Coordinates of C-alpha atoms and ligand atoms in Angstrom, one line a residue:
M1 CA 150.5 99.9 133.4
N2 CA 147.9 102.5 132.6
D3 CA 145.4 104.0 135.0
S4 CA 142.5 101.7 134.1
D5 CA 144.7 98.7 135.0
A6 CA 145.4 100.2 138.4
H7 CA 141.8 101.2 138.9
P8 CA 139.4 99.1 136.9
L9 CA 135.8 100.5 136.9
K10 CA 133.8 98.9 139.7
L11 CA 130.1 99.2 139.9
F12 CA 127.6 98.0 142.4
N13 CA 125.3 95.4 140.9
S14 CA 121.9 95.2 142.6
L15 CA 121.6 91.7 141.4
T16 CA 124.4 90.4 143.5
R17 CA 124.5 93.3 146.0
E18 CA 128.2 93.5 145.3
L19 CA 130.7 95.6 143.5
Q20 CA 131.6 94.2 140.1
I21 CA 134.4 95.0 137.6
F22 CA 132.8 96.4 134.5
D23 CA 133.5 94.1 131.6
S24 CA 131.7 95.3 128.6
V25 CA 129.6 92.9 126.4
H26 CA 130.9 94.5 123.2
D27 CA 134.5 95.4 123.1
G28 CA 135.1 99.1 123.8
E29 CA 131.4 99.8 124.1
A30 CA 129.1 100.6 126.9
R31 CA 125.3 100.1 126.3
V32 CA 123.1 101.6 129.0
Y33 CA 119.3 101.7 129.4
T34 CA 117.6 104.0 131.9
C35 CA 114.0 103.8 132.9
G36 CA 112.6 107.2 132.0
P37 CA 109.7 109.2 133.4
T38 CA 106.0 108.6 133.3
V39 CA 104.8 111.7 131.7
Y40 CA 101.5 112.3 133.3
N41 CA 102.8 115.2 135.4
Y42 CA 106.0 117.2 136.0
Q43 CA 109.1 115.4 137.3
H44 CA 110.0 116.2 140.8
I45 CA 113.6 116.9 141.8
G46 CA 113.8 113.4 143.2
N47 CA 113.0 111.9 139.8
M48 CA 115.7 114.2 138.4
R49 CA 118.2 112.7 140.8
A50 CA 117.8 109.4 138.9
Y51 CA 118.8 111.1 135.6
I52 CA 121.7 113.0 137.2
F53 CA 123.0 109.6 138.4
A54 CA 122.5 108.0 135.0
D55 CA 124.3 111.0 133.4
L56 CA 127.2 110.6 135.9
L57 CA 127.4 107.0 135.0
G58 CA 127.4 107.7 131.2
R59 CA 130.0 110.5 131.6
T60 CA 132.3 108.2 133.6
L61 CA 132.0 105.5 131.0
S62 CA 132.8 107.9 128.2
W63 CA 135.7 109.3 130.3
Q64 CA 137.0 105.8 130.7
G65 CA 137.1 105.5 126.9
Y66 CA 134.0 103.5 126.2
K67 CA 131.8 104.3 123.3
L68 CA 128.5 105.0 125.1
T69 CA 125.1 104.2 123.8
H70 CA 122.6 105.4 126.2
V71 CA 118.8 104.9 125.9
I72 CA 116.2 106.6 128.1
N73 CA 112.6 105.7 127.6
I74 CA 109.5 107.9 128.0
T75 CA 106.6 106.0 129.5
D76 CA 103.6 107.6 127.9
V77 CA 101.2 104.7 128.5
G78 CA 100.9 101.7 130.7
H79 CA 102.1 102.8 134.2
L80 CA 99.3 102.2 136.7
T81 CA 98.7 104.2 139.8
S82 CA 100.2 101.3 141.6
D83 CA 103.5 99.8 140.4
A84 CA 101.7 96.4 140.3
D85 CA 98.5 95.6 138.5
V86 CA 95.9 97.6 140.2
G87 CA 94.6 101.1 139.8
D88 CA 94.2 103.2 136.7
D89 CA 96.6 104.1 134.0
K90 CA 98.3 107.3 135.2
M91 CA 98.0 108.9 131.8
E92 CA 94.3 108.2 131.4
K93 CA 93.6 109.4 135.0
A94 CA 95.5 112.7 134.3
A95 CA 93.5 113.2 131.1
E96 CA 90.2 112.6 132.9
K97 CA 91.2 115.1 135.6
S98 CA 92.4 117.9 133.3
G99 CA 90.0 117.5 130.4
K100 CA 92.9 117.3 128.0
S101 CA 93.8 114.4 125.8
A102 CA 96.2 111.8 127.1
W103 CA 98.4 112.4 124.0
D104 CA 98.6 116.2 124.7
I105 CA 99.4 115.6 128.3
A106 CA 102.2 113.2 127.4
K107 CA 103.6 115.7 124.9
Y108 CA 103.5 118.6 127.3
Y109 CA 105.2 116.8 130.2
T110 CA 107.8 115.2 128.0
N111 CA 108.8 118.6 126.8
A112 CA 108.9 119.9 130.4
Y113 CA 111.1 117.0 131.4
W114 CA 113.5 117.6 128.5
K115 CA 113.7 121.2 129.5
D116 CA 114.8 120.1 133.0
I117 CA 117.3 117.6 131.5
D118 CA 118.9 120.5 129.7
R119 CA 118.9 122.8 132.6
L120 CA 120.7 120.2 134.7
N121 CA 123.3 119.7 131.9
I122 CA 122.4 116.1 131.5
R123 CA 123.7 114.9 128.2
Q124 CA 121.4 113.8 125.5
P125 CA 121.1 110.0 125.2
A126 CA 121.6 108.4 121.9
K127 CA 117.9 107.6 121.9
W128 CA 114.8 108.7 123.7
S129 CA 112.5 105.8 123.2
I130 CA 108.8 106.7 123.4
A131 CA 106.6 103.8 124.6
T132 CA 103.7 104.6 122.3
D133 CA 105.9 104.4 119.2
H134 CA 106.7 100.8 120.0
V135 CA 103.4 99.2 120.8
E136 CA 103.3 96.9 117.7
E137 CA 106.7 95.6 118.6
M138 CA 105.6 95.1 122.2
I139 CA 102.7 93.0 120.9
D140 CA 105.2 90.9 118.9
F141 CA 107.3 90.5 122.0
A142 CA 104.3 89.4 124.0
K143 CA 103.2 87.0 121.3
S144 CA 106.6 85.3 121.3
I145 CA 106.5 84.4 125.0
A146 CA 102.7 84.0 125.4
D147 CA 102.5 80.3 124.9
K148 CA 105.2 79.2 127.2
H149 CA 105.0 81.9 129.9
C150 CA 101.6 83.6 129.9
Y151 CA 97.9 83.0 130.5
E152 CA 94.8 85.1 129.9
C153 CA 92.4 86.4 132.5
D154 CA 89.4 88.7 132.1
T155 CA 91.6 91.8 132.7
G156 CA 94.6 90.9 130.5
L157 CA 97.5 88.7 129.5
Y158 CA 99.5 87.7 132.6
F159 CA 103.0 86.5 133.0
D160 CA 103.4 83.4 135.1
T161 CA 106.4 84.1 137.2
T162 CA 106.9 80.4 138.1
T163 CA 107.9 79.7 134.5
V164 CA 111.3 81.4 134.9
P165 CA 114.1 80.6 137.3
N166 CA 114.7 82.7 140.4
Y167 CA 111.9 85.1 139.9
G168 CA 112.4 88.2 142.1
A169 CA 116.1 87.6 142.8
L170 CA 116.8 91.2 142.3
A171 CA 114.2 92.3 144.9
R172 CA 115.2 89.5 147.2
A173 CA 111.5 89.1 147.2
S174 CA 111.2 86.0 149.3
T175 CA 113.6 87.2 152.0
E176 CA 113.2 91.0 152.3
E177 CA 110.7 93.7 152.2
G178 CA 109.4 92.6 148.8
E179 CA 107.2 89.9 150.3
G180 CA 103.4 90.4 150.0
R181 CA 103.9 93.5 148.0
I182 CA 101.5 92.9 145.1
D183 CA 97.8 93.3 145.4
T184 CA 95.7 90.4 144.2
V185 CA 93.9 90.5 140.9
E186 CA 91.1 88.2 140.2
G187 CA 92.2 85.2 138.2
K188 CA 95.9 85.6 138.8
R189 CA 97.6 82.2 139.4
N190 CA 100.5 83.5 141.6
Q191 CA 100.7 86.6 143.7
N192 CA 103.7 87.9 141.8
D193 CA 102.3 87.4 138.3
F194 CA 101.8 90.6 136.4
A195 CA 100.0 91.9 133.3
I196 CA 101.9 92.2 130.1
W197 CA 98.8 93.3 128.3
R198 CA 95.9 95.0 129.9
K199 CA 92.5 94.7 128.2
T200 CA 90.2 97.7 128.0
P201 CA 87.3 96.7 130.3
P202 CA 84.1 96.0 128.2
D203 CA 82.2 99.1 129.6
E204 CA 85.1 101.5 129.0
T205 CA 86.7 103.4 126.2
R206 CA 90.3 104.5 126.5
Q207 CA 92.1 107.2 124.7
M208 CA 95.2 105.1 124.3
E209 CA 94.4 101.6 123.2
W210 CA 95.5 99.2 120.5
D211 CA 94.2 96.0 118.9
S212 CA 96.0 92.8 120.0
P213 CA 95.4 89.0 120.0
W214 CA 94.1 89.5 123.5
G215 CA 91.6 92.2 122.7
K216 CA 91.8 96.0 122.6
G217 CA 94.0 97.3 125.4
A218 CA 97.4 98.7 126.3
P219 CA 100.9 97.2 127.0
G220 CA 102.0 96.6 130.6
W221 CA 104.6 99.0 131.8
H222 CA 107.2 96.3 132.4
L223 CA 106.8 95.0 128.8
E224 CA 107.7 98.4 127.5
C225 CA 111.2 98.5 129.0
S226 CA 112.0 94.9 128.1
Q227 CA 111.1 95.4 124.5
M228 CA 112.7 98.8 124.1
S229 CA 116.0 98.1 125.9
M230 CA 116.7 94.9 124.0
K231 CA 115.6 96.4 120.7
Y232 CA 118.1 99.2 120.9
L233 CA 120.9 97.6 122.9
G234 CA 120.7 93.9 122.1
D235 CA 119.5 90.8 124.0
R236 CA 122.4 91.2 126.3
F237 CA 123.6 94.6 127.2
D238 CA 125.8 96.2 129.9
I239 CA 123.8 98.3 132.4
H240 CA 120.2 99.0 133.3
T241 CA 119.5 101.8 135.7
G242 CA 116.5 103.2 137.6
G243 CA 115.5 104.5 141.1
I244 CA 115.6 102.1 144.0
D245 CA 111.9 101.5 143.9
H246 CA 112.3 99.8 140.6
R247 CA 114.4 97.1 142.3
E248 CA 111.2 95.7 143.9
I249 CA 108.7 95.2 141.1
H250 CA 109.4 96.8 137.8
H251 CA 112.9 95.4 137.2
P252 CA 112.3 91.9 138.6
N253 CA 109.4 91.8 136.1
E254 CA 111.5 93.1 133.2
I255 CA 114.1 90.4 134.1
A256 CA 111.5 87.7 134.0
Q257 CA 110.3 88.8 130.6
N258 CA 113.9 89.1 129.3
Q259 CA 114.6 85.5 130.5
A260 CA 111.5 84.3 128.8
Y261 CA 112.2 86.2 125.5
N262 CA 115.8 85.0 125.4
S263 CA 115.0 81.5 126.5
C264 CA 117.8 81.6 129.1
D265 CA 118.5 82.6 132.7
H266 CA 120.2 85.8 131.7
S267 CA 118.5 88.9 132.9
G268 CA 119.2 91.0 129.8
A269 CA 121.6 93.5 131.4
N270 CA 124.8 92.4 133.1
I271 CA 124.6 95.0 135.8
W272 CA 121.5 96.5 137.4
M273 CA 122.1 99.8 139.1
H274 CA 119.8 101.8 141.4
N275 CA 120.0 105.3 142.8
N276 CA 118.6 105.9 146.2
F277 CA 115.9 108.4 147.0
L278 CA 115.9 112.1 147.5
I279 CA 113.8 112.5 150.6
D280 CA 112.4 115.4 152.5
R281 CA 111.4 115.6 156.1
A282 CA 108.0 114.2 155.3
G283 CA 109.7 111.1 153.7
K284 CA 110.2 110.0 150.1
M285 CA 109.4 112.7 147.5
S286 CA 106.6 111.5 145.3
K287 CA 104.5 112.8 142.5
S288 CA 101.3 111.0 143.5
S289 CA 101.2 113.0 146.7
G290 CA 100.3 116.0 144.5
D291 CA 102.4 118.6 146.2
F292 CA 106.0 118.3 145.2
L293 CA 109.1 120.2 144.4
R294 CA 110.1 120.5 140.8
L295 CA 113.2 122.2 139.3
Q296 CA 111.2 125.2 138.3
V297 CA 110.3 125.9 141.9
L298 CA 114.0 126.1 142.7
I299 CA 114.6 128.3 139.8
D300 CA 111.8 130.6 140.7
K301 CA 113.4 131.0 144.1
G302 CA 116.4 132.2 142.3
I303 CA 118.6 129.1 142.7
H304 CA 120.7 128.0 139.7
P305 CA 119.8 124.5 138.6
L306 CA 123.4 123.4 138.6
A307 CA 123.5 124.0 142.4
Y308 CA 121.0 121.1 142.6
R309 CA 123.2 119.0 140.4
L310 CA 126.1 119.7 142.7
M311 CA 123.9 118.9 145.7
C312 CA 123.3 115.4 144.1
L313 CA 126.9 114.8 143.3
Q314 CA 127.9 115.6 146.8
A315 CA 126.1 112.5 148.0
H316 CA 126.9 109.0 146.8
Y317 CA 124.1 107.8 144.4
R318 CA 123.4 104.8 146.7
S319 CA 122.8 107.0 149.8
E320 CA 119.6 108.6 150.6
L321 CA 119.8 112.4 150.2
E322 CA 117.8 114.7 152.3
F323 CA 116.5 117.8 150.5
T324 CA 116.5 121.0 152.6
W325 CA 116.8 124.6 151.4
E326 CA 119.8 125.0 153.6
N327 CA 121.5 122.1 151.8
L328 CA 120.7 123.5 148.5
V329 CA 121.9 127.0 149.3
A330 CA 125.1 125.5 150.8
A331 CA 125.6 123.6 147.4
L332 CA 125.1 126.9 145.6
T333 CA 127.7 128.6 147.8
R334 CA 130.1 125.8 147.1
L335 CA 129.5 126.0 143.4
K336 CA 130.2 129.8 143.6
R337 CA 133.5 129.3 145.3
I338 CA 134.5 126.7 142.7
V339 CA 133.4 129.0 139.9
M340 CA 135.4 131.9 141.4
G341 CA 138.5 129.6 141.4
V342 CA 137.8 128.7 137.8
E343 CA 137.4 132.4 136.9
R344 CA 140.8 133.2 138.4
L345 CA 142.4 130.3 136.5
K346 CA 140.6 131.3 133.3
Q347 CA 142.1 134.8 133.6
R348 CA 145.6 133.4 133.8
I349 CA 144.9 131.2 130.8
A350 CA 143.5 134.1 128.9
D351 CA 146.7 136.0 129.6
R352 CA 149.1 133.3 128.7
H353 CA 147.4 130.5 126.6
P354 CA 144.3 132.0 125.0
E355 CA 144.3 129.2 122.4
L356 CA 143.1 126.8 125.2
L357 CA 139.9 128.8 125.8
S358 CA 138.8 128.1 122.2
G359 CA 138.0 124.7 123.7
S360 CA 139.5 122.6 121.0
P361 CA 140.1 119.2 122.6
E362 CA 143.0 118.3 120.4
I363 CA 145.2 120.8 122.1
L364 CA 144.5 119.5 125.5
T365 CA 147.3 117.3 126.5
K366 CA 146.0 115.2 129.2
V367 CA 147.9 114.9 132.5
Q368 CA 148.1 111.2 132.2
D369 CA 149.5 111.3 128.7
D370 CA 152.1 113.8 129.7
K371 CA 153.5 112.4 133.0
E372 CA 157.0 113.5 132.2
R373 CA 156.1 117.1 132.2
A374 CA 153.0 117.1 134.4
H375 CA 153.4 118.5 137.9
P376 CA 153.6 115.7 140.5
K377 CA 150.7 117.1 142.5
L378 CA 148.5 117.0 139.4
I379 CA 149.5 113.4 138.7
E380 CA 148.5 112.6 142.3
I381 CA 145.1 114.4 141.9
R382 CA 144.4 112.6 138.6
E383 CA 145.2 109.3 140.2
Q384 CA 142.9 110.0 143.1
L385 CA 140.1 111.1 140.7
Q386 CA 140.5 107.8 138.8
S387 CA 140.4 105.9 142.1
A388 CA 137.3 107.7 143.4
M389 CA 135.2 107.6 140.2
T390 CA 136.1 104.0 139.4
D391 CA 135.0 103.0 142.9
D392 CA 131.3 102.9 142.1
L393 CA 131.2 106.5 141.0
N394 CA 132.3 108.1 144.3
S395 CA 131.6 111.6 143.3
P396 CA 131.5 113.0 147.0
K397 CA 135.2 111.9 147.2
A398 CA 136.0 113.3 143.8
I399 CA 134.5 116.8 144.0
P400 CA 137.1 118.0 146.7
L401 CA 139.8 117.1 144.2
L402 CA 138.4 119.7 141.9
E403 CA 138.6 122.2 144.7
E404 CA 142.1 121.1 145.6
L405 CA 143.2 121.6 142.0
L406 CA 142.0 125.2 142.0
T407 CA 144.1 126.0 145.0
L408 CA 147.3 125.0 143.4
K409 CA 148.2 128.5 142.3
K410 CA 151.8 127.8 141.7
V411 CA 151.2 125.0 139.3
D412 CA 151.3 125.7 135.6
A413 CA 147.9 127.2 134.6
R414 CA 147.8 125.3 131.4
Q415 CA 148.2 121.9 133.1
R416 CA 145.6 122.8 135.7
W417 CA 143.2 123.9 132.9
N418 CA 143.6 120.6 131.2
L419 CA 142.8 118.6 134.3
L420 CA 139.9 120.9 135.1
S421 CA 138.5 120.3 131.6
E422 CA 138.8 116.6 132.2
M423 CA 137.0 116.8 135.5
E424 CA 134.3 118.9 133.8
Q425 CA 133.6 116.0 131.4
I426 CA 132.7 113.9 134.4
F427 CA 130.9 116.3 136.7
G428 CA 129.0 118.3 134.1
L429 CA 128.8 121.4 136.1
E430 CA 129.6 123.7 133.2
L431 CA 132.5 125.1 135.1
T432 CA 134.3 126.4 132.1
N433 CA 131.2 128.3 130.9
I434 CA 129.3 129.7 133.8
T435 CA 130.2 132.8 135.7
R436 CA 129.7 134.0 139.2
S437 CA 127.0 136.3 138.0
D438 CA 125.0 133.4 136.5
L439 CA 124.9 132.0 139.9
R440 CA 123.5 135.1 141.7
V441 CA 120.3 134.3 143.5
R442 CA 117.5 135.7 141.3
P443 CA 114.0 135.0 142.5
A444 CA 111.3 135.2 139.8
E445 CA 109.3 137.6 141.9
H446 CA 111.2 140.5 143.3
S447 CA 110.3 144.2 143.5
I448 CA 113.6 145.7 142.4
A449 CA 115.6 145.4 139.2
E450 CA 119.2 144.2 139.3
T451 CA 120.4 147.3 137.6
D452 CA 118.8 149.4 140.3
I453 CA 120.5 147.3 143.0
E454 CA 123.9 147.8 141.3
A455 CA 123.3 151.5 141.1
K456 CA 122.4 151.8 144.7
L457 CA 125.5 149.7 145.6
D458 CA 127.7 152.1 143.6
E459 CA 126.2 155.0 145.5
R460 CA 126.8 153.3 148.8
Q461 CA 130.4 152.5 147.8
K462 CA 130.9 156.2 147.1
A463 CA 129.3 157.3 150.4
K464 CA 131.6 154.9 152.3
A465 CA 134.6 156.1 150.5
E466 CA 133.7 159.6 151.5
K467 CA 133.1 158.4 155.1
D468 CA 129.5 159.3 154.8
F469 CA 128.3 156.4 156.9
E470 CA 124.8 157.8 157.5
T471 CA 124.0 157.7 153.8
A472 CA 125.7 154.3 153.4
D473 CA 123.5 152.9 156.2
A474 CA 120.4 154.5 154.8
I475 CA 121.0 152.9 151.4
R476 CA 121.5 149.6 153.1
D477 CA 118.2 149.9 155.0
E478 CA 116.4 150.9 151.9
L479 CA 117.7 147.8 150.1
T480 CA 116.9 145.5 153.0
A481 CA 113.3 146.7 153.0
Q482 CA 113.1 145.6 149.4
G483 CA 114.4 142.1 150.2
V484 CA 118.0 142.6 149.2
D485 CA 120.5 141.1 151.5
L486 CA 123.9 142.9 151.5
M487 CA 126.9 141.0 152.6
D488 CA 129.6 143.4 153.7
G489 CA 132.9 141.7 154.2
D490 CA 131.7 138.6 152.4
P491 CA 134.8 136.6 151.7
L492 CA 133.2 135.6 148.4
R493 CA 132.7 139.2 147.6
W494 CA 129.3 138.2 146.5
E495 CA 128.0 141.6 147.7
W496 CA 124.3 141.0 147.6
R497 CA 121.5 138.6 147.0
I498 CA 117.8 138.8 147.0
E499 CA 116.2 137.0 150.0
I500 CA 114.5 133.7 149.2
Ligands
LIG1 P1 108.6 107.9 137.4 O1 108.3 109.1 136.5 O2 107.6 107.8 138.6 O3 108.5 106.6 136.6 O4 110.0 107.9 138.0 C1 111.1 108.3 137.3 C2 112.4 107.9 138.0 O5 112.6 108.6 139.2 C3 112.4 106.4 138.3 O6 113.8 105.9 138.0 C4 112.2 106.4 139.8 O7 112.7 105.2 140.4 C5 112.9 107.6 140.3 N1 112.4 108.2 141.5 C6 111.1 108.3 142.0 N2 111.1 109.0 143.2 C7 112.4 109.3 143.5 C8 113.0 110.0 144.6 N3 112.3 110.5 145.6 N4 114.4 110.1 144.6 C9 115.1 109.6 143.6 N5 114.6 108.9 142.5 C10 113.3 108.8 142.4
LIG2 ZN1 111.4 100.9 133.0

């Protein structure tokens, strides 16, 4: 019996609100679609939680041996200021406000988003699908379902949600909070009906508009994801992800379109997964509120972005996570301790098995393939890792295993390094690359250079060695006045940090 028999991968399916054993549509493959950002502004760190979650899912699937095809879209047209059919297009509104073109805005914020993806060590998907590159195909999609499932109003082509079975099952619309959620639009037959094509009003010109059988206009946001997901992953694919807000409107509407397009009850994806929100004390973090935290703000305060990744992994993706600076700094400290453990292990490897540090995966004999020789404690940790991660991606339970692994100083370093490398594949914390010094708190604005701090610390060290405590204290006071916090007796030997 191998590990995957003992611990099959179980994922929480929002459709059934139950755990489900992952059974891939195509043998040995995993095809995943993630709703991407609307690029009218920067992404806030809450948005980035959604991609850290999707990345953890993708990494776990790869680790479990599936050939992963991951698609993330970029919504550069079509998302209105309300998730339903009222309000303005977010892109057009941002263009109007800034005086820039909607196309330039999309390009700028897409690049900013990709930069954050990189900084958080989120793996590149197989495809970034850009909505505006697919509008002709979206029109074809809409044409193919228009006769049976849609009707035209003054404002656009609408999807009649009574033409598909169980509309809103994902949101539990008729029983839960979903009820009464959509504002009324003139001419709509049913409250839940939604626009799949929005006509440009006669008295307006839009920067982003296309000709269609229903007049000049733009695709509805939900149409984009239905068309792009099925184009790249097939009419029936494995997993669709997004933030929990998408469970209420966006994904039920995608499902309705998928059912119509495929002329069957199937929702397109077998499993729909949703990450819960990052919240702050004021409530859900949102871009529309204007004032929001983005990754760059954390970096400017001197916090390494991977501390935020760890902060997310410390919570289960289905739990709300509260952002506080204290939580973030605690995650940074935890990451530093882990990295120190890795550095010690790395030193032993460098002394005894330098070939392993070349990173060539062929020479990494995995613990589970080498049970005869593997240390029993490592076999146990590997087993617990498998059990935690296959239990709906229980990363908060898995991270302590990494810490436990690093404490096993008597166990063969090579075997530990192999298991660490395997864990690294899942967590994506760059543990085998980053150093303690990379994690030092480095605010963008500080009045003193790091080399000067180090020089002062050397001086102070010398003074202390000579029992000249007066000088040592004076140096300390001088540094404190410049915002440098010294940590004498710091068990991490982290010596100093610049106050944030
Ligand atoms: P948007 O750019 O608004 O389309 O959102 C991008 C992704 O972030 C979507 O999957 C949202 O569901 C998700 N999201 C939005 N706000 C939060 C939040 N506070 N915490 C976690 N995910 C969020
Ligand atoms: Zn989407």
